[in-house]
Amino acid sequence: MRIILLGPPGAGKGTQAKTLAEKLNLPHISTGEMLRQMSQEDTQLGEHTKDFMNKGVLVPDELITQVLSRRISQPDTKNGFILDGYPRNLNQAQALDGMLKEKKIAIDLVIYLDTSEPVIIQRLSGRLVCSLCGANFHIKNMPPKSNMTCDNCGGKLYQRSDDKDETIRKRLEVYLRESSPLIQYYDERQKLYRIKADEASAIVLNKIIELAK
Ligand code: AMP
């Protein structure tokens, strides 16, 4: 099964995709996570990537599309994947359609996590991420058992540099302009399912699992 999770930053795409991937035994492909790893490399490309991300804007389509294309050609994607963070605009959606067509496969389900702005801000400003396994926590909604340490692997938790207030605003603006047209794109292709995603993550997960059955 090939699933795309759509939604604004803070909708819970990463958290849901991670759990869903474990349940369905499919790889979780997060372009944000791949880019965060690239941005740590001491290369010009790493520096550039970090720059885009810290500003809260999208990295160039050609770069991320190449990264994604390589990833979905890996053998572990043969039974499907959960895409989180790609596509991010219409150009990427068309590029993805082209890649899948070449492989004679298609997206089965696009799930739009519909989230209100106050919930987005609350989630992003309290989000903590594990530096080792990428798991997400939240200062209030999902606090780690031990201070700033990941429950799953013991890694150190940190606040993403793009989760600072002004960058959050910029990312929301970019989302509205670039990514929200994807809702209509997939709706017109009868792939889109909407889920109200303001509730606790376990409730949202159950709704997603129902759709993926
Ligand atoms: P995320 O972890 O999905 O919130 O992504 C974090 C940041 O990575 C975004 O604000 C963008 O700068 C960059 N990014 C992630 N996915 C994409 C994509 N598909 N296209 C362009 N930029 C992306």
mmCIF file with all atom_site columns, C-alpha atoms and ligand atoms in Angstrom, residues 9-10 13 30-33 35-36 49 52-54 56-61 64 84-89 92 127 160 162 171, ligand 1:
data_model
loop_
_atom_site.group_PDB
_atom_site.id
_atom_site.type_symbol
_atom_site.label_atom_id
_atom_site.label_alt_id
_atom_site.label_comp_id
_atom_site.label_asym_id
_atom_site.label_entity_id
_atom_site.label_seq_id
_atom_site.pdbx_PDB_ins_code
_atom_site.Cartn_x
_atom_site.Cartn_y
_atom_site.Cartn_z
_atom_site.occupancy
_atom_site.B_iso_or_equiv
_atom_site.pdbx_formal_charge
_atom_site.auth_seq_id
_atom_site.auth_comp_id
_atom_site.auth_asym_id
_atom_site.auth_atom_id
_atom_site.pdbx_PDB_model_num
ATOM   1  C CA  . PRO A 1 9   ? 3.367  21.556 9.695  1.00 0.00 ? 9   PRO A CA  1
ATOM   2  C CA  . GLY A 1 10  ? 2.235  20.383 13.131 1.00 0.00 ? 10  GLY A CA  1
ATOM   3  C CA  . LYS A 1 13  ? 2.290  13.715 9.844  1.00 0.00 ? 13  LYS A CA  1
ATOM   4  C CA  . SER A 1 30  ? 10.123 11.543 5.579  1.00 0.00 ? 30  SER A CA  1
ATOM   5  C CA  . THR A 1 31  ? 11.771 14.045 3.239  1.00 0.00 ? 31  THR A CA  1
ATOM   6  C CA  . GLY A 1 32  ? 12.172 16.464 6.168  1.00 0.00 ? 32  GLY A CA  1
ATOM   7  C CA  . GLU A 1 33  ? 14.135 13.806 8.072  1.00 0.00 ? 33  GLU A CA  1
ATOM   8  C CA  . LEU A 1 35  ? 17.016 16.723 4.583  1.00 0.00 ? 35  LEU A CA  1
ATOM   9  C CA  . ARG A 1 36  ? 17.816 17.205 8.286  1.00 0.00 ? 36  ARG A CA  1
ATOM   10 C CA  . THR A 1 49  ? 19.995 22.680 2.764  1.00 0.00 ? 49  THR A CA  1
ATOM   11 C CA  . PHE A 1 52  ? 16.567 26.754 3.355  1.00 0.00 ? 52  PHE A CA  1
ATOM   12 C CA  . MET A 1 53  ? 15.244 24.784 6.311  1.00 0.00 ? 53  MET A CA  1
ATOM   13 C CA  . ASN A 1 54  ? 16.205 27.380 8.906  1.00 0.00 ? 54  ASN A CA  1
ATOM   14 C CA  . GLY A 1 56  ? 11.263 27.856 6.801  1.00 0.00 ? 56  GLY A CA  1
ATOM   15 C CA  . VAL A 1 57  ? 11.147 27.751 2.996  1.00 0.00 ? 57  VAL A CA  1
ATOM   16 C CA  . LEU A 1 58  ? 11.138 24.745 0.679  1.00 0.00 ? 58  LEU A CA  1
ATOM   17 C CA  . VAL A 1 59  ? 14.380 23.348 -0.700 1.00 0.00 ? 59  VAL A CA  1
ATOM   18 C CA  . PRO A 1 60  ? 14.493 23.349 -4.542 1.00 0.00 ? 60  PRO A CA  1
ATOM   19 C CA  . ASP A 1 61  ? 12.215 20.806 -6.207 1.00 0.00 ? 61  ASP A CA  1
ATOM   20 C CA  . ILE A 1 64  ? 14.334 16.850 -3.147 1.00 0.00 ? 64  ILE A CA  1
ATOM   21 C CA  . ASP A 1 84  ? 5.488  12.209 4.872  1.00 0.00 ? 84  ASP A CA  1
ATOM   22 C CA  . GLY A 1 85  ? 6.502  15.648 3.579  1.00 0.00 ? 85  GLY A CA  1
ATOM   23 C CA  . TYR A 1 86  ? 6.467  14.876 -0.144 1.00 0.00 ? 86  TYR A CA  1
ATOM   24 C CA  . PRO A 1 87  ? 4.909  16.144 -2.343 1.00 0.00 ? 87  PRO A CA  1
ATOM   25 C CA  . ARG A 1 88  ? 4.979  19.697 -1.025 1.00 0.00 ? 88  ARG A CA  1
ATOM   26 C CA  . ASN A 1 89  ? 3.706  21.505 -4.142 1.00 0.00 ? 89  ASN A CA  1
ATOM   27 C CA  . GLN A 1 92  ? 6.405  17.701 -6.903 1.00 0.00 ? 92  GLN A CA  1
ATOM   28 C CA  . ARG A 1 127 ? 7.788  19.702 19.954 1.00 0.00 ? 127 ARG A CA  1
ATOM   29 C CA  . ARG A 1 160 ? 14.111 21.762 15.841 1.00 0.00 ? 160 ARG A CA  1
ATOM   30 C CA  . ASP A 1 162 ? 12.652 25.644 12.453 1.00 0.00 ? 162 ASP A CA  1
ATOM   31 C CA  . ARG A 1 171 ? 6.350  27.667 7.287  1.00 0.00 ? 171 ARG A CA  1
HETATM 32 P P1  . AMP B 2 .   ? 9.221  18.654 7.714  1.00 0.00 ? 1   AMP B P1  1
HETATM 33 O O1  . AMP B 2 .   ? 10.103 17.820 8.582  1.00 0.00 ? 1   AMP B O1  1
HETATM 34 O O2  . AMP B 2 .   ? 8.389  17.831 6.765  1.00 0.00 ? 1   AMP B O2  1
HETATM 35 O O3  . AMP B 2 .   ? 8.422  19.672 8.485  1.00 0.00 ? 1   AMP B O3  1
HETATM 36 O O4  . AMP B 2 .   ? 10.208 19.505 6.773  1.00 0.00 ? 1   AMP B O4  1
HETATM 37 C C1  . AMP B 2 .   ? 11.126 20.409 7.310  1.00 0.00 ? 1   AMP B C1  1
HETATM 38 C C2  . AMP B 2 .   ? 11.696 21.294 6.220  1.00 0.00 ? 1   AMP B C2  1
HETATM 39 O O5  . AMP B 2 .   ? 12.365 20.475 5.245  1.00 0.00 ? 1   AMP B O5  1
HETATM 40 C C3  . AMP B 2 .   ? 10.679 22.073 5.410  1.00 0.00 ? 1   AMP B C3  1
HETATM 41 O O6  . AMP B 2 .   ? 10.302 23.291 6.059  1.00 0.00 ? 1   AMP B O6  1
HETATM 42 C C4  . AMP B 2 .   ? 11.442 22.312 4.119  1.00 0.00 ? 1   AMP B C4  1
HETATM 43 O O7  . AMP B 2 .   ? 12.422 23.318 4.274  1.00 0.00 ? 1   AMP B O7  1
HETATM 44 C C5  . AMP B 2 .   ? 12.180 21.004 3.935  1.00 0.00 ? 1   AMP B C5  1
HETATM 45 N N1  . AMP B 2 .   ? 11.380 20.005 3.159  1.00 0.00 ? 1   AMP B N1  1
HETATM 46 C C6  . AMP B 2 .   ? 10.871 18.824 3.597  1.00 0.00 ? 1   AMP B C6  1
HETATM 47 N N2  . AMP B 2 .   ? 10.239 18.183 2.619  1.00 0.00 ? 1   AMP B N2  1
HETATM 48 C C7  . AMP B 2 .   ? 10.342 18.973 1.516  1.00 0.00 ? 1   AMP B C7  1
HETATM 49 C C8  . AMP B 2 .   ? 9.888  18.884 0.176  1.00 0.00 ? 1   AMP B C8  1
HETATM 50 N N3  . AMP B 2 .   ? 9.175  17.828 -0.250 1.00 0.00 ? 1   AMP B N3  1
HETATM 51 N N4  . AMP B 2 .   ? 10.184 19.897 -0.662 1.00 0.00 ? 1   AMP B N4  1
HETATM 52 C C9  . AMP B 2 .   ? 10.908 20.962 -0.281 1.00 0.00 ? 1   AMP B C9  1
HETATM 53 N N5  . AMP B 2 .   ? 11.350 21.128 0.981  1.00 0.00 ? 1   AMP B N5  1
HETATM 54 C C10 . AMP B 2 .   ? 11.087 20.147 1.874  1.00 0.00 ? 1   AMP B C10 1
#
